[in-house]
CSV table of C-alpha atoms and ligand atoms in Angstrom, one decimal:
chain,number,residue,atom,x,y,z
A,1170,UNK,CA,-85.4,21.0,64.9
A,1171,UNK,CA,-88.6,18.9,65.2
A,1172,UNK,CA,-88.4,15.4,63.9
A,1173,UNK,CA,-91.8,14.2,62.6
A,1174,UNK,CA,-90.6,11.0,61.0
A,1175,UNK,CA,-92.2,7.7,62.0
A,1176,UNK,CA,-91.6,4.0,61.2
A,1177,UNK,CA,-94.6,2.1,59.9
A,1178,UNK,CA,-94.0,-1.7,59.6
A,1179,UNK,CA,-90.4,-1.1,58.8
A,1180,UNK,CA,-91.0,1.8,56.3
A,1181,UNK,CA,-90.0,5.3,57.2
A,1182,UNK,CA,-92.6,8.1,56.7
A,1183,UNK,CA,-91.2,11.6,56.7
A,1184,UNK,CA,-94.2,12.6,58.8
A,1185,UNK,CA,-97.1,10.7,60.4
A,1186,UNK,CA,-99.9,12.0,58.0
A,1187,UNK,CA,-101.4,9.4,55.7
A,1188,UNK,CA,-104.0,10.2,53.1
A,1189,UNK,CA,-107.0,8.0,54.0
A,1190,UNK,CA,-108.7,5.8,51.4
A,1191,UNK,CA,-111.5,7.1,49.2
A,1192,UNK,CA,-111.5,10.9,49.5
A,1193,UNK,CA,-108.8,12.0,47.2
A,1194,UNK,CA,-106.8,9.1,45.8
A,1195,UNK,CA,-108.7,7.8,42.8
A,1196,UNK,CA,-106.0,8.4,40.3
A,1197,UNK,CA,-102.2,8.6,40.2
A,1198,UNK,CA,-102.3,12.4,39.8
A,1199,UNK,CA,-104.2,13.0,43.0
A,1200,UNK,CA,-102.2,10.5,45.0
A,1201,UNK,CA,-99.0,12.2,43.9
A,1202,UNK,CA,-100.4,15.6,44.6
A,1203,UNK,CA,-101.2,14.7,48.2
A,1204,UNK,CA,-97.6,13.5,48.5
A,1205,UNK,CA,-96.3,16.7,47.0
A,1206,UNK,CA,-98.4,18.7,49.4
A,1207,UNK,CA,-96.7,16.9,52.3
A,1208,UNK,CA,-98.6,13.6,53.0
A,1209,UNK,CA,-96.1,11.1,54.6
A,1210,UNK,CA,-97.9,8.2,52.8
A,1211,UNK,CA,-101.0,7.9,50.6
A,1212,UNK,CA,-103.8,5.4,50.4
A,1213,UNK,CA,-105.6,4.7,47.1
A,1214,UNK,CA,-109.3,4.3,46.8
A,1215,UNK,CA,-110.5,0.8,47.7
A,1216,UNK,CA,-110.9,-1.5,44.7
A,1217,UNK,CA,-112.8,-4.8,44.2
A,1218,UNK,CA,-112.2,-7.7,41.8
A,1219,UNK,CA,-114.8,-6.4,39.3
A,1220,UNK,CA,-115.6,-2.8,38.5
A,1221,UNK,CA,-118.4,-1.2,40.5
A,1222,UNK,CA,-120.5,1.8,39.6
A,1223,UNK,CA,-121.3,2.5,43.3
A,1224,UNK,CA,-124.5,4.1,44.6
A,1225,UNK,CA,-126.6,6.7,42.7
A,1226,UNK,CA,-126.1,10.4,43.5
A,1227,UNK,CA,-126.3,12.2,45.8
A,1228,UNK,CA,-123.6,10.2,47.6
A,1229,UNK,CA,-121.9,12.8,49.9
A,1230,UNK,CA,-123.2,15.6,52.0
A,1231,UNK,CA,-121.3,18.0,54.3
A,1232,UNK,CA,-123.2,18.6,57.5
A,1233,UNK,CA,-122.1,20.6,60.5
A,1234,UNK,CA,-120.3,17.6,62.2
A,1235,UNK,CA,-118.5,16.5,59.1
A,1236,UNK,CA,-119.5,14.3,56.1
A,1237,UNK,CA,-122.1,11.6,55.5
A,1238,UNK,CA,-121.3,9.4,52.5
A,1239,UNK,CA,-122.6,6.4,50.6
A,1240,UNK,CA,-120.3,6.3,47.6
A,1241,UNK,CA,-120.9,2.6,47.5
A,1242,UNK,CA,-117.2,1.7,46.7
A,1243,UNK,CA,-117.3,2.8,43.1
A,1244,UNK,CA,-114.0,1.7,41.4
A,1245,UNK,CA,-112.7,0.5,38.1
A,1246,UNK,CA,-111.9,-3.1,39.3
A,1247,UNK,CA,-108.6,-4.7,40.3
A,1248,UNK,CA,-107.0,-5.0,36.9
A,1249,UNK,CA,-107.5,-1.4,36.0
A,1250,UNK,CA,-106.5,-0.4,39.5
A,1251,UNK,CA,-103.1,-2.1,39.0
A,1252,UNK,CA,-102.4,0.3,36.2
A,1253,UNK,CA,-103.3,3.3,38.4
A,1254,UNK,CA,-101.2,2.0,41.3
A,1255,UNK,CA,-98.2,1.4,39.0
A,1256,UNK,CA,-98.3,4.9,37.7
A,1257,UNK,CA,-98.8,6.3,41.2
A,1258,UNK,CA,-95.9,4.4,42.5
A,1259,UNK,CA,-93.7,5.7,39.7
A,1260,UNK,CA,-94.6,9.3,40.8
A,1261,UNK,CA,-94.4,8.6,44.5
A,1262,UNK,CA,-91.0,7.0,44.7
A,1263,UNK,CA,-89.1,10.3,43.9
A,1264,UNK,CA,-91.3,12.1,46.5
A,1265,UNK,CA,-90.4,9.6,49.2
A,1266,UNK,CA,-94.0,8.7,50.0
A,1267,UNK,CA,-95.0,5.1,50.4
A,1268,UNK,CA,-98.2,3.8,48.6
A,1269,UNK,CA,-100.9,1.9,50.3
A,1270,UNK,CA,-103.3,0.0,48.1
A,1271,UNK,CA,-106.8,-0.7,49.4
A,1272,UNK,CA,-109.0,-3.6,48.5
A,1273,UNK,CA,-112.4,-5.0,49.5
A,1274,UNK,CA,-114.3,-8.1,48.6
A,1275,UNK,CA,-117.7,-9.7,49.0
A,1276,UNK,CA,-116.4,-12.8,50.7
A,1277,UNK,CA,-113.4,-13.6,52.9
A,1278,UNK,CA,-111.9,-15.8,50.2
A,1279,UNK,CA,-112.2,-13.0,47.6
A,1280,UNK,CA,-110.0,-10.8,49.8
A,1281,UNK,CA,-107.2,-13.2,48.8
A,1282,UNK,CA,-108.1,-13.0,45.1
A,1283,UNK,CA,-108.2,-9.2,44.9
A,1284,UNK,CA,-105.0,-8.8,47.1
A,1285,UNK,CA,-103.2,-11.2,44.7
A,1286,UNK,CA,-104.1,-9.0,41.7
A,1287,UNK,CA,-103.3,-5.7,43.4
A,1288,UNK,CA,-100.0,-7.0,44.6
A,1289,UNK,CA,-98.8,-7.0,41.0
A,1290,UNK,CA,-98.5,-3.2,41.3
A,1291,UNK,CA,-96.0,-3.7,44.1
A,1292,UNK,CA,-97.5,-1.2,46.6
A,1293,UNK,CA,-95.7,-0.6,49.8
A,1294,UNK,CA,-98.7,-1.9,51.8
A,1295,UNK,CA,-102.1,-3.5,51.1
A,1296,UNK,CA,-104.9,-2.4,53.3
A,1297,UNK,CA,-108.0,-4.6,53.6
A,1298,UNK,CA,-111.1,-2.6,53.8
A,1299,UNK,CA,-113.4,-5.0,55.7
A,1300,UNK,CA,-115.3,-2.1,57.4
A,1301,UNK,CA,-117.3,-0.1,54.9
A,1302,UNK,CA,-120.7,0.5,56.5
A,1303,UNK,CA,-122.7,1.7,53.4
A,1304,UNK,CA,-122.8,-1.4,51.3
A,1305,UNK,CA,-124.6,-3.5,53.9
A,1306,UNK,CA,-127.8,-3.8,51.8
A,1307,UNK,CA,-125.7,-5.6,49.1
A,1308,UNK,CA,-123.0,-7.5,51.0
A,1309,UNK,CA,-124.5,-7.9,54.5
A,1310,UNK,CA,-122.7,-6.9,57.7
A,1311,UNK,CA,-119.1,-5.8,57.3
A,1312,UNK,CA,-116.6,-8.5,58.2
A,1313,UNK,CA,-115.0,-6.0,60.6
A,1314,UNK,CA,-117.9,-6.5,63.0
A,1315,UNK,CA,-117.0,-10.1,63.8
A,1316,UNK,CA,-113.6,-11.4,64.8
A,1317,UNK,CA,-114.1,-14.7,62.9
A,1318,UNK,CA,-115.1,-13.2,59.6
A,1319,UNK,CA,-112.4,-10.5,59.9
A,1320,UNK,CA,-109.8,-13.2,60.6
A,1321,UNK,CA,-110.9,-15.2,57.6
A,1322,UNK,CA,-110.6,-12.2,55.2
A,1323,UNK,CA,-107.1,-11.4,56.7
A,1324,UNK,CA,-105.9,-15.0,56.5
A,1325,UNK,CA,-107.1,-15.3,52.8
A,1326,UNK,CA,-105.0,-12.2,51.9
A,1327,UNK,CA,-102.0,-13.3,54.0
A,1328,UNK,CA,-101.9,-16.6,52.2
A,1329,UNK,CA,-101.2,-14.9,48.9
A,1330,UNK,CA,-99.5,-11.7,49.9
A,1331,UNK,CA,-96.2,-11.7,51.8
A,1332,UNK,CA,-95.9,-7.9,51.8
A,1333,UNK,CA,-97.0,-5.5,54.6
A,1334,UNK,CA,-100.7,-6.1,55.3
A,1335,UNK,CA,-102.9,-3.5,57.1
A,1336,UNK,CA,-106.5,-4.2,58.1
A,1337,UNK,CA,-109.0,-1.4,58.4
A,1338,UNK,CA,-111.3,-1.7,61.4
A,1339,UNK,CA,-114.8,-0.4,62.1
A,1340,UNK,CA,-115.9,1.8,65.0
A,1341,UNK,CA,-119.2,-0.1,64.8
A,1342,UNK,CA,-117.7,-3.4,66.0
A,1343,UNK,CA,-119.3,-4.5,69.3
A,1344,UNK,CA,-115.8,-5.2,70.5
A,1345,UNK,CA,-113.1,-3.7,68.3
A,1346,UNK,CA,-110.3,-5.2,70.4
A,1347,UNK,CA,-111.4,-8.7,69.8
A,1348,UNK,CA,-111.6,-8.0,66.1
A,1349,UNK,CA,-108.1,-6.5,66.2
A,1350,UNK,CA,-106.6,-9.5,68.1
A,1351,UNK,CA,-108.2,-11.9,65.6
A,1352,UNK,CA,-106.8,-10.1,62.5
A,1353,UNK,CA,-103.3,-9.8,64.1
A,1354,UNK,CA,-103.4,-13.5,64.8
A,1355,UNK,CA,-104.4,-14.1,61.2
A,1356,UNK,CA,-101.4,-12.2,59.9
A,1357,UNK,CA,-102.1,-8.4,59.9
A,1358,UNK,CA,-98.9,-6.4,60.3
A,1359,UNK,CA,-100.8,-3.2,61.2
A,1360,UNK,CA,-104.2,-1.7,61.7
A,1361,UNK,CA,-106.0,1.3,60.4
A,1362,UNK,CA,-108.6,2.5,62.9
A,1363,UNK,CA,-111.2,3.6,61.9
A,1364,UNK,CA,-113.6,3.6,58.9
A,1365,UNK,CA,-116.7,5.6,58.9
A,1366,UNK,CA,-119.3,5.3,61.7
A,1367,UNK,CA,-122.9,4.3,61.3
A,1368,UNK,CA,-124.6,4.2,59.0
A,1369,UNK,CA,-126.3,7.5,59.8
A,1370,UNK,CA,-129.0,9.5,58.1
A,1371,UNK,CA,-129.7,13.1,57.3
A,1372,UNK,CA,-133.2,14.2,56.4
A,1373,UNK,CA,-133.9,17.4,54.5
A,1374,UNK,CA,-136.9,18.8,56.4
A,1375,UNK,CA,-138.1,20.9,53.5
A,1376,UNK,CA,-138.1,18.0,51.1
A,1377,UNK,CA,-139.2,15.5,53.8
A,1378,UNK,CA,-136.9,12.8,52.7
A,1379,UNK,CA,-133.3,11.5,53.3
A,1380,UNK,CA,-130.7,13.5,51.4
A,1381,UNK,CA,-128.6,10.6,50.2
A,1382,UNK,CA,-130.0,8.4,47.4
A,1383,UNK,CA,-128.8,5.4,49.4
A,1384,UNK,CA,-130.9,6.8,52.4
A,1385,UNK,CA,-128.1,6.0,54.8
A,1386,UNK,CA,-124.3,6.7,54.8
A,1387,UNK,CA,-121.1,6.5,56.9
A,1388,UNK,CA,-120.3,9.4,59.2
A,1389,UNK,CA,-116.8,10.9,59.1
A,1390,UNK,CA,-115.1,14.2,60.1
A,1391,UNK,CA,-115.1,16.0,63.5
A,1392,UNK,CA,-118.1,14.0,64.9
A,1393,UNK,CA,-115.9,10.9,64.6
A,1394,UNK,CA,-112.8,12.1,66.3
A,1395,UNK,CA,-113.5,11.2,70.0
A,1396,UNK,CA,-114.7,7.7,69.0
A,1397,UNK,CA,-111.7,7.1,66.8
A,1398,UNK,CA,-109.3,8.3,69.6
A,1399,UNK,CA,-111.0,5.9,72.0
A,1400,UNK,CA,-110.7,3.1,69.5
A,1401,UNK,CA,-107.0,3.8,69.0
A,1402,UNK,CA,-106.4,4.0,72.8
A,1403,UNK,CA,-108.1,0.6,73.4
A,1404,UNK,CA,-106.3,-1.0,70.5
A,1405,UNK,CA,-102.9,0.3,71.5
A,1406,UNK,CA,-103.3,-1.4,74.9
A,1407,UNK,CA,-104.3,-4.7,73.4
A,1408,UNK,CA,-102.1,-5.4,70.3
A,1409,UNK,CA,-98.5,-4.9,69.5
A,1410,UNK,CA,-98.7,-3.7,65.9
A,1411,UNK,CA,-98.7,-0.1,64.5
A,1412,UNK,CA,-102.0,1.7,64.1
A,1413,UNK,CA,-102.9,4.4,61.6
A,1414,UNK,CA,-105.3,6.4,63.7
A,1415,UNK,CA,-108.0,7.8,61.4
A,1416,UNK,CA,-111.2,9.6,62.0
A,1417,UNK,CA,-112.0,13.3,62.3
A,1418,UNK,CA,-108.4,14.6,62.2
A,1419,UNK,CA,-108.5,18.3,61.1
A,1420,UNK,CA,-105.8,20.0,63.1
A,1421,UNK,CA,-102.3,19.4,64.5
A,1422,UNK,CA,-103.9,19.0,68.0
A,1423,UNK,CA,-106.2,16.3,66.7
A,1424,UNK,CA,-103.2,14.4,65.3
A,1425,UNK,CA,-101.4,14.8,68.6
A,1426,UNK,CA,-104.4,13.2,70.4
A,1427,UNK,CA,-104.2,10.2,68.1
A,1428,UNK,CA,-100.5,9.8,68.7
A,1429,UNK,CA,-100.9,10.2,72.5
A,1430,UNK,CA,-103.6,7.5,72.3
A,1431,UNK,CA,-101.0,5.2,70.7
A,1432,UNK,CA,-101.2,5.8,66.9
A,1433,UNK,CA,-98.0,5.5,64.9
A,1434,UNK,CA,-99.4,7.3,61.9
A,1435,UNK,CA,-102.5,9.5,61.4
A,1436,UNK,CA,-105.0,9.1,58.6
A,1437,UNK,CA,-106.7,12.2,57.1
A,1438,UNK,CA,-109.8,12.0,54.9
A,1439,UNK,CA,-112.7,14.3,55.3
A,1440,UNK,CA,-110.5,17.3,56.1
A,1441,UNK,CA,-109.5,17.3,52.4
A,1442,UNK,CA,-113.2,17.8,51.4
A,1443,UNK,CA,-113.0,21.6,52.2
A,1444,UNK,CA,-109.2,22.2,51.8
A,1445,UNK,CA,-107.9,19.8,49.3
A,1446,UNK,CA,-104.5,18.3,49.8
A,1447,UNK,CA,-103.1,21.6,51.0
A,1448,UNK,CA,-104.4,20.4,54.4
A,1449,UNK,CA,-101.3,18.3,54.8
A,1450,UNK,CA,-99.0,21.3,54.9
A,1451,UNK,CA,-101.2,23.0,57.5
A,1452,UNK,CA,-101.4,19.8,59.7
A,1453,UNK,CA,-97.6,19.4,59.5
A,1454,UNK,CA,-97.0,23.0,60.6
A,1455,UNK,CA,-99.6,22.8,63.3
A,1456,UNK,CA,-98.3,19.6,64.8
A,1457,UNK,CA,-94.7,20.8,64.7
A,1458,UNK,CA,-95.6,24.1,66.4
A,1459,UNK,CA,-97.6,22.3,69.1
A,1460,UNK,CA,-94.7,19.9,69.7
A,1461,UNK,CA,-92.3,22.8,70.0
A,1462,UNK,CA,-94.6,24.6,72.4
A,1463,UNK,CA,-95.0,21.4,74.5
A,1464,UNK,CA,-91.2,20.7,74.4
A,1465,UNK,CA,-91.3,17.6,72.2
A,1466,UNK,CA,-88.5,17.2,69.7
A,1467,UNK,CA,-89.9,14.0,68.2
A,1468,UNK,CA,-92.9,11.7,68.3
A,1469,UNK,CA,-91.6,9.6,71.2
A,1470,UNK,CA,-94.5,10.9,73.3
A,1471,UNK,CA,-96.6,8.3,71.4
A,1472,UNK,CA,-99.0,6.5,73.8
A,1473,UNK,CA,-98.3,8.9,76.7
A,1474,UNK,CA,-102.0,9.1,77.5
A,1475,UNK,CA,-101.8,5.5,78.8
A,1476,UNK,CA,-99.3,6.5,81.5
A,1477,UNK,CA,-101.5,8.7,83.6
B,1516,FMN,C1,-116.3,10.2,50.6
B,1516,FMN,C2,-115.6,9.1,51.3
B,1516,FMN,C3,-115.2,8.0,50.7
B,1516,FMN,C4,-114.5,6.9,51.4
B,1516,FMN,N1,-114.1,5.8,50.7
B,1516,FMN,C5,-113.4,4.9,51.3
B,1516,FMN,C6,-112.9,3.8,50.6
B,1516,FMN,O1,-113.0,3.6,49.4
B,1516,FMN,N2,-112.2,2.8,51.4
B,1516,FMN,C7,-112.0,2.9,52.7
B,1516,FMN,O2,-111.3,2.1,53.3
B,1516,FMN,N3,-112.4,4.0,53.4
B,1516,FMN,C8,-113.1,5.0,52.7
B,1516,FMN,N4,-113.6,6.1,53.4
B,1516,FMN,C9,-113.3,6.2,54.9
B,1516,FMN,C10,-112.1,7.1,55.1
B,1516,FMN,O3,-110.9,6.5,54.6
B,1516,FMN,C11,-111.9,7.3,56.7
B,1516,FMN,O4,-111.6,6.0,57.3
B,1516,FMN,C12,-113.1,7.9,57.3
B,1516,FMN,O5,-113.6,8.9,56.5
B,1516,FMN,C13,-112.7,8.5,58.7
B,1516,FMN,O6,-111.7,9.5,58.5
B,1516,FMN,P1,-112.0,11.1,58.3
B,1516,FMN,O7,-112.9,11.5,59.4
B,1516,FMN,O8,-110.6,11.8,58.3
B,1516,FMN,O9,-112.6,11.2,57.0
B,1516,FMN,C14,-114.3,7.1,52.8
B,1516,FMN,C15,-114.7,8.2,53.4
B,1516,FMN,C16,-115.4,9.3,52.7
B,1516,FMN,C17,-115.8,10.5,53.5
């Protein structure tokens, strides 16, 4: 019998797979559906203090290496999000799947304000999205690129929220380890690594112009996997908090790489684009079969790639 359960900041997940923020979890129904389809935990779409329309369409394109997106963090605002999160929580509790709320803000101080509002929904975790690469034209460089700004945003949320706090890091940081150390010192209980890479650009050669209305967007899916695995590997060496390894996971073997690099849990986003939340059942089955073939009864091989 294979045991896939993991402990994330004191919360038990029945398996390591976590729905990543933004792809599927915009309402209580889709969050619950991901859990019914097997996700060990689910992350809601990021919300801000005020509602946001996001960028004009087209905002997402599938290309051969994955997705490029510039959704622009469209969301109904923190107050409306509390109602969505409360309803989601009601549906998730019987399914045994913890809820991760995700927030972002324009200034480090506003991370505290939005976390305070969202905390009213009593999610199991709050994740700070300090790393979205496709709103730079509006907000400037993501806070996740600099240890000081990242720590300020984390500290602002930590001051008002005593629950489990995750911080989502960027693969674009010049030194992701320094950023991680800064946010852990500022009170983060865990890390999610990573957000999308870039921004990148896809040009339609027949139209002679970029496909996304925002011109540039974040890269996710298979192209991101080796970078995300390397980030998780570097982080696991440097900090002593759990990591949700996220980026390009589309198979049980991809998830095993993340865990061998040191991830406690494994985020899944772009893989839902083609398969919907049914992807979780496939990933669970593939991971369990691979573990069985390799002689692992549980996930205690975590971090084994460091011991070679
Ligand atoms: C369409 C789309 C929307 C996203 N929205 C969010 C978001 O609202 N908040 C966030 O923290 N990350 C967001 N992300 C990033 C994902 O959560 C994830 O970190 C990234 O896509 C890498 O994982 P993947 O390769 O499995 O998709 C989004 C990604 C995509 C493709």
